[in-house]
CSV table of C-alpha atoms in Angstrom, one decimal:
chain,number,residue,atom,x,y,z
N,1,TRP,CA,100.3,109.3,138.1
N,2,ALA,CA,103.5,107.2,137.9
N,3,SER,CA,102.1,104.1,139.7
N,4,ASP,CA,101.5,100.9,137.7
N,5,PRO,CA,98.1,100.8,136.0
N,6,THR,CA,95.6,98.3,137.3
N,7,GLY,CA,92.4,96.8,135.9
N,8,ASN,CA,90.2,99.1,138.0
N,9,GLY,CA,92.2,102.2,139.0
N,10,TYR,CA,91.7,105.7,137.7
N,11,LYS,CA,94.7,107.9,136.8
N,12,GLY,CA,92.9,111.3,136.6
N,13,GLY,CA,93.7,112.3,133.0
N,14,ASP,CA,91.0,114.0,131.1
N,15,LEU,CA,90.1,115.6,127.8
N,16,TRP,CA,91.2,119.1,129.1
N,17,GLY,CA,94.6,117.6,129.4
N,18,VAL,CA,94.5,116.5,125.8
N,19,ALA,CA,93.4,119.9,124.7
N,20,GLU,CA,96.3,121.5,126.6
N,21,ASN,CA,98.8,119.2,124.8
N,22,LEU,CA,97.6,119.8,121.2
N,23,ASP,CA,100.8,121.9,120.6
N,24,TYR,CA,102.8,118.8,121.3
N,25,LEU,CA,100.7,116.6,119.0
N,26,GLN,CA,100.8,119.2,116.2
N,27,ASP,CA,104.6,119.6,116.6
N,28,LEU,CA,104.9,115.8,116.4
N,29,GLY,CA,103.1,116.0,113.0
N,30,VAL,CA,99.9,114.3,114.1
N,31,ASN,CA,96.8,115.1,112.0
N,32,ALA,CA,94.3,112.7,113.6
N,33,ILE,CA,93.6,111.4,117.1
N,34,TYR,CA,91.8,108.0,117.8
N,35,PHE,CA,90.4,107.8,121.3
N,36,THR,CA,89.6,104.5,122.9
N,37,PRO,CA,86.1,104.8,124.5
N,38,ILE,CA,85.2,108.1,126.2
N,39,PHE,CA,81.6,107.5,127.1
N,40,GLN,CA,80.3,107.2,130.6
N,41,SER,CA,81.3,103.9,132.2
N,42,ALA,CA,82.1,102.2,135.4
N,43,SER,CA,85.4,100.8,134.0
N,44,ASN,CA,88.6,102.7,133.6
N,45,HIS,CA,89.0,101.6,129.9
N,46,ARG,CA,85.3,102.4,129.3
N,47,TYR,CA,84.5,99.4,127.1
N,48,HIS,CA,81.6,98.8,129.5
N,49,THR,CA,79.4,101.6,128.2
N,50,HIS,CA,76.7,103.1,130.5
N,51,ASP,CA,75.5,106.0,128.3
N,52,TYR,CA,76.5,106.4,124.6
N,53,TYR,CA,75.3,110.0,124.7
N,54,GLN,CA,77.4,111.2,127.6
N,55,VAL,CA,81.1,111.7,127.7
N,56,ASP,CA,82.3,110.4,131.0
N,57,PRO,CA,82.3,113.2,133.6
N,58,LEU,CA,85.7,111.9,134.8
N,59,LEU,CA,87.0,113.0,131.4
N,60,GLY,CA,85.3,116.4,131.6
N,61,GLY,CA,81.9,115.5,130.2
N,62,ASN,CA,80.3,116.6,126.9
N,63,GLN,CA,81.6,120.2,127.2
N,64,ALA,CA,85.2,119.1,127.5
N,65,PHE,CA,84.9,117.0,124.4
N,66,ALA,CA,83.1,119.7,122.4
N,67,ASP,CA,85.9,122.2,123.3
N,68,LEU,CA,88.6,119.7,122.4
N,69,LEU,CA,86.9,118.8,119.1
N,70,GLU,CA,86.8,122.5,118.2
N,71,ALA,CA,90.4,123.1,119.2
N,72,ALA,CA,91.6,120.0,117.3
N,73,HIS,CA,89.7,121.0,114.2
N,74,GLN,CA,91.2,124.5,114.3
N,75,ARG,CA,94.6,122.9,114.0
N,76,GLY,CA,93.5,120.5,111.2
N,77,ILE,CA,93.5,117.5,113.5
N,78,LYS,CA,90.7,114.9,112.9
N,79,VAL,CA,89.1,113.1,115.8
N,80,VAL,CA,87.9,109.4,115.6
N,81,LEU,CA,85.9,107.8,118.4
N,82,ASP,CA,85.7,104.2,119.5
N,83,GLY,CA,82.3,102.6,118.8
N,84,VAL,CA,81.6,99.7,121.2
N,85,PHE,CA,78.5,98.5,119.5
N,86,ASN,CA,78.7,94.8,119.9
N,87,HIS,CA,78.0,94.9,123.7
N,88,ALA,CA,77.1,97.4,126.4
N,89,SER,CA,77.3,96.9,130.2
N,90,ARG,CA,75.2,95.9,133.2
N,91,GLY,CA,74.9,99.6,133.9
N,92,PHE,CA,73.5,100.5,130.5
N,93,PHE,CA,70.0,101.8,131.1
N,94,PHE,CA,68.2,99.3,128.9
N,95,PHE,CA,69.9,96.3,130.3
N,96,ASN,CA,69.6,97.6,133.8
N,97,ASP,CA,65.9,97.9,133.3
N,98,ILE,CA,65.8,94.1,132.6
N,99,LEU,CA,67.7,93.5,135.8
N,100,GLU,CA,65.1,95.5,137.7
N,101,ASN,CA,61.9,94.5,135.9
N,102,GLY,CA,62.7,91.0,134.6
N,103,PRO,CA,60.5,89.6,131.9
N,104,SER,CA,58.3,92.8,132.1
N,105,SER,CA,61.0,95.0,130.8
N,106,PRO,CA,60.1,96.6,127.4
N,107,TRP,CA,63.7,96.3,126.4
N,108,LEU,CA,63.9,92.6,126.9
N,109,ASP,CA,64.5,91.7,123.3
N,110,TRP,CA,67.4,94.2,123.0
N,111,PHE,CA,69.6,91.5,124.5
N,112,LYS,CA,69.7,87.7,124.3
N,113,VAL,CA,68.2,86.5,127.6
N,114,GLU,CA,68.2,82.7,128.1
N,115,GLY,CA,66.7,82.2,131.5
N,116,TRP,CA,65.5,83.7,134.8
N,117,PRO,CA,66.4,85.1,137.2
N,118,LEU,CA,69.3,86.8,135.5
N,119,SER,CA,72.6,86.2,137.3
N,120,ALA,CA,74.4,89.3,136.4
N,121,TYR,CA,76.9,89.2,139.3
N,122,ASP,CA,77.0,85.8,141.0
N,123,GLY,CA,79.8,83.9,139.4
N,124,ALA,CA,78.6,80.7,141.0
N,125,LYS,CA,75.6,80.6,138.6
N,126,SER,CA,75.5,80.7,134.9
N,127,ALA,CA,75.0,84.2,133.4
N,128,ASN,CA,71.9,83.0,131.4
N,129,TYR,CA,72.3,85.8,128.9
N,130,GLU,CA,74.7,86.1,126.0
N,131,SER,CA,77.7,88.2,126.9
N,132,TRP,CA,81.0,89.0,125.1
N,133,TYR,CA,83.3,86.0,125.6
N,134,ASP,CA,81.2,85.0,128.5
N,135,ASN,CA,82.1,88.1,130.4
N,136,ARG,CA,78.8,88.8,132.2
N,137,ALA,CA,79.8,92.5,132.6
N,138,LEU,CA,79.3,92.9,128.9
N,139,PRO,CA,75.8,91.8,127.7
N,140,GLU,CA,75.7,91.6,123.9
N,141,PHE,CA,73.1,93.5,121.9
N,142,ASN,CA,70.6,91.6,119.9
N,143,HIS,CA,71.4,93.2,116.6
N,144,ASP,CA,68.5,91.6,114.9
N,145,ASN,CA,66.1,93.6,117.0
N,146,PRO,CA,65.0,96.7,115.0
N,147,GLN,CA,64.9,99.0,118.0
N,148,ALA,CA,68.3,98.0,119.3
N,149,ARG,CA,69.8,98.3,115.8
N,150,GLU,CA,68.2,101.7,115.3
N,151,TYR,CA,69.5,102.9,118.6
N,152,ILE,CA,73.1,102.1,117.6
N,153,MET,CA,72.7,103.8,114.2
N,154,GLN,CA,71.4,106.9,115.9
N,155,VAL,CA,74.3,107.0,118.3
N,156,ALA,CA,76.7,106.9,115.4
N,157,GLU,CA,74.9,109.6,113.6
N,158,TYR,CA,74.6,111.8,116.7
N,159,TRP,CA,78.3,112.1,117.3
N,160,LEU,CA,79.0,112.6,113.6
N,161,ARG,CA,76.6,115.6,113.7
N,162,GLN,CA,78.6,116.8,116.7
N,163,GLY,CA,81.6,116.9,114.4
N,164,ILE,CA,83.6,113.8,114.9
N,165,ASP,CA,85.5,112.5,111.9
N,166,GLY,CA,85.0,108.8,112.1
N,167,TRP,CA,84.5,105.6,114.1
N,168,ARG,CA,86.8,102.8,115.1
N,169,LEU,CA,84.6,99.8,115.6
N,170,ASP,CA,85.3,97.4,118.5
N,171,VAL,CA,85.1,93.7,117.7
N,172,PRO,CA,82.9,94.2,114.6
N,173,PHE,CA,83.5,90.5,113.6
N,174,ASP,CA,81.2,89.5,116.6
N,175,VAL,CA,78.2,91.3,115.1
N,176,LYS,CA,76.5,88.6,113.0
N,177,ALA,CA,73.3,90.4,112.0
N,178,GLU,CA,72.9,90.4,108.2
N,179,GLY,CA,73.5,93.8,106.7
N,180,PHE,CA,74.3,95.6,109.9
N,181,TRP,CA,77.6,97.1,108.9
N,182,GLN,CA,76.4,97.9,105.4
N,183,GLU,CA,73.6,100.0,106.9
N,184,PHE,CA,76.1,101.5,109.3
N,185,ARG,CA,78.3,102.7,106.5
N,186,GLN,CA,75.4,104.1,104.5
N,187,ARG,CA,74.2,106.1,107.4
N,188,VAL,CA,77.6,107.4,108.4
N,189,LYS,CA,78.6,108.4,104.9
N,190,ALA,CA,75.2,110.1,104.4
N,191,ILE,CA,76.2,112.6,107.2
N,192,ASN,CA,79.9,112.8,106.3
N,193,PRO,CA,81.1,111.2,103.1
N,194,GLU,CA,84.7,111.7,104.3
N,195,ALA,CA,84.2,110.0,107.7
N,196,TYR,CA,86.7,107.2,108.4
N,197,ILE,CA,85.3,103.8,109.4
N,198,VAL,CA,88.0,101.5,110.6
N,199,GLY,CA,87.3,98.0,112.1
N,200,GLU,CA,89.2,96.0,114.7
N,201,ILE,CA,90.0,93.0,112.5
N,202,TRP,CA,93.2,91.1,113.3
N,203,THR,CA,93.4,88.8,110.3
N,204,ASP,CA,92.5,88.7,106.6
N,205,ALA,CA,89.8,91.4,106.4
N,206,ARG,CA,88.6,91.0,102.8
N,207,GLN,CA,85.0,90.2,103.7
N,208,TRP,CA,84.8,93.6,105.5
N,209,LEU,CA,86.7,95.6,102.9
N,210,ASP,CA,84.4,94.9,100.0
N,211,GLY,CA,83.5,98.6,99.7
N,212,THR,CA,80.2,98.3,101.5
N,213,GLN,CA,81.4,98.2,105.1
N,214,PHE,CA,84.7,99.5,106.5
N,215,ASP,CA,87.2,101.9,104.9
N,216,GLY,CA,90.1,100.1,106.6
N,217,VAL,CA,91.1,97.9,109.5
N,218,MET,CA,93.7,97.8,112.2
N,219,ASN,CA,96.6,96.3,110.2
N,220,TYR,CA,98.1,93.7,112.5
N,221,LEU,CA,99.1,91.9,109.4
N,222,PHE,CA,101.7,94.6,109.0
N,223,THR,CA,102.7,94.7,112.7
N,224,GLY,CA,103.8,91.0,112.9
N,225,PRO,CA,106.2,90.9,110.0
N,226,ALA,CA,107.6,94.4,110.8
N,227,LEU,CA,108.7,93.3,114.3
N,228,ALA,CA,109.7,89.8,113.2
N,229,PHE,CA,112.1,91.3,110.6
N,230,THR,CA,113.5,94.2,112.7
N,231,ALA,CA,113.8,92.5,116.1
N,232,LYS,CA,114.1,88.8,115.2
N,233,GLU,CA,115.0,86.7,118.3
N,234,ARG,CA,114.7,89.7,120.5
N,235,VAL,CA,110.9,89.2,120.5
N,236,VAL,CA,109.7,88.1,124.0
N,237,MET,CA,107.5,85.2,123.1
N,238,SER,CA,105.5,85.3,126.4
N,239,LEU,CA,104.2,88.7,125.4
N,240,VAL,CA,103.0,87.9,121.9
N,241,GLU,CA,101.4,84.5,122.1
N,242,GLN,CA,98.1,86.0,123.2
N,243,PRO,CA,96.6,87.8,121.4
N,244,ALA,CA,98.3,86.3,118.4
N,245,TYR,CA,99.5,88.8,115.8
N,246,PHE,CA,102.6,86.8,115.0
N,247,PRO,CA,105.8,88.8,115.3
N,248,TYR,CA,107.5,85.5,115.0
N,249,PRO,CA,109.3,83.4,113.7
N,250,ALA,CA,112.2,85.7,112.9
N,251,LEU,CA,112.3,86.9,109.3
N,252,ASP,CA,115.2,87.8,107.1
N,253,ALA,CA,114.8,90.3,104.3
N,254,GLN,CA,113.4,87.8,101.9
N,255,GLY,CA,110.9,86.5,104.5
N,256,TYR,CA,109.8,90.1,105.2
N,257,ALA,CA,109.5,90.8,101.5
N,258,GLN,CA,107.3,87.8,101.0
N,259,ALA,CA,105.0,88.6,103.9
N,260,ILE,CA,104.6,92.2,102.6
N,261,GLU,CA,103.8,91.0,99.1
N,262,VAL,CA,101.1,88.7,100.4
N,263,LEU,CA,99.7,91.6,102.4
N,264,LEU,CA,99.7,94.0,99.5
N,265,ALA,CA,98.0,91.4,97.3
N,266,LEU,CA,95.1,91.0,99.8
N,267,TYR,CA,93.3,94.2,99.0
N,268,PRO,CA,92.9,96.7,96.2
N,269,TRP,CA,95.4,99.6,96.2
N,270,GLU,CA,92.8,102.1,97.3
N,271,ILE,CA,92.1,100.0,100.4
N,272,GLN,CA,95.8,99.6,101.2
N,273,LEU,CA,95.9,103.4,101.5
N,274,THR,CA,93.2,103.4,104.2
N,275,GLN,CA,94.7,100.7,106.5
N,276,LEU,CA,95.6,101.7,110.1
N,277,ASN,CA,99.3,100.6,110.5
N,278,LEU,CA,100.4,100.1,114.1
N,279,LEU,CA,103.2,98.7,116.1
N,280,SER,CA,101.5,98.9,119.5
N,281,SER,CA,97.9,99.3,120.8
N,282,HIS,CA,95.9,99.1,123.9
N,283,ASP,CA,95.2,95.4,123.2
N,284,ILE,CA,98.9,94.2,123.0
N,285,ALA,CA,102.1,94.7,124.8
N,286,ARG,CA,104.0,97.8,123.7
N,287,ALA,CA,106.4,97.2,120.8
N,288,LEU,CA,109.5,98.4,122.7
N,289,THR,CA,108.8,95.9,125.5
N,290,VAL,CA,108.0,93.1,123.1
N,291,ILE,CA,111.4,93.5,121.4
N,292,SER,CA,113.3,93.5,124.7
N,293,ASP,CA,113.7,97.3,124.9
N,294,ASP,CA,116.0,97.2,121.9
N,295,GLN,CA,116.0,100.7,120.5
N,296,SER,CA,117.6,99.9,117.1
N,297,SER,CA,114.9,97.3,116.4
N,298,PHE,CA,112.2,99.8,117.3
N,299,GLU,CA,113.7,102.5,115.2
N,300,LEU,CA,113.8,100.2,112.2
N,301,ALA,CA,110.2,99.1,112.8
N,302,VAL,CA,109.2,102.8,112.9
N,303,LEU,CA,111.0,103.5,109.7
N,304,LEU,CA,109.1,100.7,108.0
N,305,GLN,CA,105.8,101.9,109.5
N,306,LEU,CA,106.1,105.5,108.5
N,307,THR,CA,107.1,104.7,105.0
N,308,PHE,CA,104.4,102.0,104.4
N,309,PRO,CA,101.2,102.6,102.5
N,310,GLY,CA,98.3,103.5,104.8
N,311,ALA,CA,97.8,105.6,107.9
N,312,PRO,CA,100.5,105.2,110.5
N,313,SER,CA,99.0,104.9,114.0
N,314,ILE,CA,101.3,105.8,117.0
N,315,TYR,CA,100.1,104.5,120.4
N,316,TYR,CA,100.5,107.4,122.8
N,317,GLY,CA,103.9,107.4,124.4
N,318,ASP,CA,105.6,105.0,122.0
N,319,GLU,CA,107.3,108.0,120.4
N,320,VAL,CA,109.0,108.8,123.7
N,321,GLY,CA,109.9,105.3,124.7
N,322,LEU,CA,107.0,104.3,127.0
N,323,ALA,CA,107.2,100.7,128.0
N,324,GLY,CA,104.5,98.3,128.9
N,325,ALA,CA,103.7,94.6,128.9
N,326,HIS,CA,100.3,92.9,128.7
N,327,ASP,CA,97.1,94.9,129.4
N,328,PRO,CA,96.7,96.8,131.7
N,329,ASP,CA,100.5,97.4,131.9
N,330,CYS,CA,100.4,98.7,128.3
N,331,ARG,CA,98.2,101.6,129.5
N,332,ARG,CA,100.7,103.4,131.6
N,333,SER,CA,100.5,107.2,132.1
N,334,PHE,CA,102.3,109.5,129.7
N,335,PRO,CA,105.8,110.1,131.2
N,336,ALA,CA,107.1,113.5,132.4
N,337,GLU,CA,109.2,115.3,129.8
N,338,GLU,CA,112.5,114.6,131.7
N,339,ASN,CA,111.8,110.9,131.1
N,340,TRP,CA,111.3,111.1,127.4
N,341,ASN,CA,113.5,109.2,125.0
N,342,GLN,CA,114.5,112.2,122.9
N,343,PRO,CA,116.3,110.3,120.1
N,344,LEU,CA,113.1,108.3,119.5
N,345,LEU,CA,111.0,111.5,119.6
N,346,THR,CA,113.3,113.1,117.0
N,347,LEU,CA,113.1,110.0,114.8
N,348,HIS,CA,109.3,110.2,114.8
N,349,LYS,CA,109.3,113.9,114.1
N,350,GLU,CA,111.7,113.6,111.2
N,351,LEU,CA,110.0,110.6,109.5
N,352,ILE,CA,106.5,112.2,110.0
N,353,ALA,CA,107.8,115.4,108.5
N,354,LEU,CA,109.2,113.5,105.5
N,355,ARG,CA,105.9,111.8,105.0
N,356,HIS,CA,104.0,115.1,105.0
N,357,THR,CA,106.6,116.6,102.6
N,358,HIS,CA,106.7,113.8,100.1
N,359,PRO,CA,103.6,112.5,98.3
N,360,ALA,CA,105.4,109.3,97.4
N,361,LEU,CA,105.4,108.2,101.0
N,362,ARG,CA,101.7,108.8,101.3
N,363,THR,CA,100.2,107.6,98.1
N,364,GLY,CA,103.1,106.3,95.9
N,365,MET,CA,103.0,102.8,94.6
N,366,TYR,CA,105.1,100.2,96.5
N,367,GLN,CA,107.8,98.1,94.9
N,368,THR,CA,110.3,95.8,96.6
N,369,LEU,CA,113.7,96.4,94.9
N,370,ALA,CA,116.0,94.0,96.8
N,371,ALA,CA,115.9,91.5,99.7
N,372,GLU,CA,119.3,90.1,100.3
N,373,GLY,CA,120.3,88.6,103.7
N,374,GLU,CA,119.2,91.3,106.2
N,375,LEU,CA,119.1,94.1,103.7
N,376,TYR,CA,115.6,95.1,102.5
N,377,VAL,CA,115.1,97.9,99.9
N,378,PHE,CA,111.8,99.2,98.5
N,379,ALA,CA,110.6,102.1,96.5
N,380,ARG,CA,107.5,104.4,96.7
N,381,HIS,CA,106.8,105.6,93.2
N,382,HIS,CA,104.8,108.9,92.6
N,383,GLU,CA,104.3,110.7,89.3
N,384,LYS,CA,106.7,113.5,90.5
N,385,GLU,CA,109.2,111.6,92.6
N,386,THR,CA,110.5,108.2,93.7
N,387,LEU,CA,111.8,107.5,97.2
N,388,VAL,CA,113.9,104.5,98.0
N,389,VAL,CA,114.0,103.2,101.5
N,390,VAL,CA,116.9,101.0,102.6
N,391,VAL,CA,116.7,98.9,105.8
N,392,ASN,CA,119.6,97.0,107.2
N,393,ALA,CA,118.6,94.7,110.0
N,394,ALA,CA,122.0,93.1,110.2
N,395,GLU,CA,124.7,93.4,112.9
N,396,THR,CA,127.2,94.5,110.2
N,397,PRO,CA,127.2,97.2,107.6
N,398,GLY,CA,125.4,96.5,104.4
N,399,GLN,CA,125.8,97.7,100.8
N,400,ILE,CA,124.2,97.4,97.4
N,401,ALA,CA,124.9,98.9,94.0
N,402,LEU,CA,122.6,101.7,92.9
N,403,SER,CA,122.7,100.1,89.4
N,404,ASN,CA,120.9,97.0,90.9
N,405,LEU,CA,118.0,99.3,92.0
N,406,MET,CA,117.3,101.8,89.3
N,407,GLU,CA,118.0,102.9,85.8
N,408,ALA,CA,121.2,104.7,85.0
N,409,ASP,CA,119.5,108.0,84.2
N,410,LEU,CA,118.0,108.1,87.7
N,411,ILE,CA,121.2,107.4,89.5
N,412,GLN,CA,122.5,110.9,88.8
N,413,LYS,CA,119.4,112.4,90.4
N,414,THR,CA,119.7,110.7,93.7
N,415,MET,CA,120.2,112.4,97.1
N,416,ILE,CA,120.0,111.2,100.6
N,417,LEU,CA,116.9,112.6,102.4
N,418,TRP,CA,117.3,110.9,105.7
N,419,GLY,CA,119.5,108.4,107.6
N,420,GLN,CA,123.1,107.5,108.4
N,421,GLY,CA,124.0,105.8,105.1
N,422,SER,CA,126.1,107.1,102.2
N,423,ILE,CA,126.5,106.7,98.5
N,424,THR,CA,130.1,106.3,97.2
N,425,GLU,CA,130.9,108.6,94.4
N,426,ASP,CA,133.3,106.2,92.5
N,427,THR,CA,131.4,102.9,92.7
N,428,GLN,CA,127.8,104.2,93.2
N,429,GLN,CA,127.3,101.8,96.1
N,430,ILE,CA,124.8,102.5,98.9
N,431,VAL,CA,126.5,101.8,102.2
N,432,VAL,CA,124.2,101.5,105.3
N,433,PRO,CA,125.6,101.1,108.8
N,434,ALA,CA,124.6,98.1,110.9
N,435,ARG,CA,121.0,98.2,112.4
N,436,SER,CA,120.0,101.4,110.5
N,437,GLY,CA,118.2,102.7,107.5
N,438,MET,CA,118.1,105.5,105.0
N,439,ILE,CA,115.8,107.2,102.6
N,440,ILE,CA,117.0,108.2,99.1
N,441,GLY,CA,115.0,110.6,96.9
N,442,MET,CA,115.1,111.3,93.2
N,443,ALA,CA,113.0,113.4,90.8
N,444,ASN,CA,111.2,111.4,88.1
């Protein structure tokens, strides 16, 4: 369990184990789980799908997933699955039939075959069929083929009918067939109008967030600036150049404010609230390792993440200090409790609880109030309350006058909800220790 992960080793964790730890997730404040692929596969990460209708037996099979889904729903926890619909695998029945029967296969046009005989394994020869990034283990679907297209739609519908709460879509930008994701949305929402559709888009996602395709995307446009501001030169460049999500160059408060204003101007407000905001994922090195294991930088980034518009997404183990460099190292096993970073876990619990308690942190409008040196201050405005978040990324204490941030009648209503800072009674200055933050609340 504690050995380093490899590209083809299996750790032995399963869905029964997740079900047994729902108490932990609920206590943390989690109300949704996104699983990377769980369907039958011959790869440990399961992006090489063999059967879209079978949960991998190594994970406990369909029965384990059904029981987990029921247990999660009993606790009010949603479950989102990973839809790998751009490509399948050599072991996928319909492609395997082509390997066995050649041009006679009735599923020939489900894929993009360019020549014979297919070279599915011999690296000395060209693969002669289209595969994802020329990885012959991942033959790409021909999404213009009506039967292949219908098959994928029915897979999506099937698992929604089993009770899942949404789909995370793998590399959806590689699906070029006209109208594919529009039809996908229509059919998903016809079964569950509240189902969440989130796409793996790393850059400007406006073309997919036009209201006819995805609800949100994995918001790497937040990840980069958040780490660049909180960690600055602590970012290990060799860990972030590929894939490029740009937690560099270092940003001061003004630079971060500008990056966030650009991001918030990209999409309508309703769409900002559906973005999946992350600091780590299975595709990038873990944030704590990226920022040279600097805990104060990570704590500041978590504060920004859990107070930002959208859905905060915590990569398993980040909340207890799990480290990890490039894939597969970022997929280490969850550590034993005696190895948990308890201050980080407490930080996550406190900020998640505040987010659940205060509507302003979930749906309140976002306004930058100050960006001076390394001190960044913003507000989340709700009809019943306003919360002000102060982040000091400097190596020295910071302070700012309340009168610079809010109207005089609101100053008397302020109280510190979280953090190490203070408000001086005589001068009404907010004082924030070095490398720390605070949240101030006030009734409107």
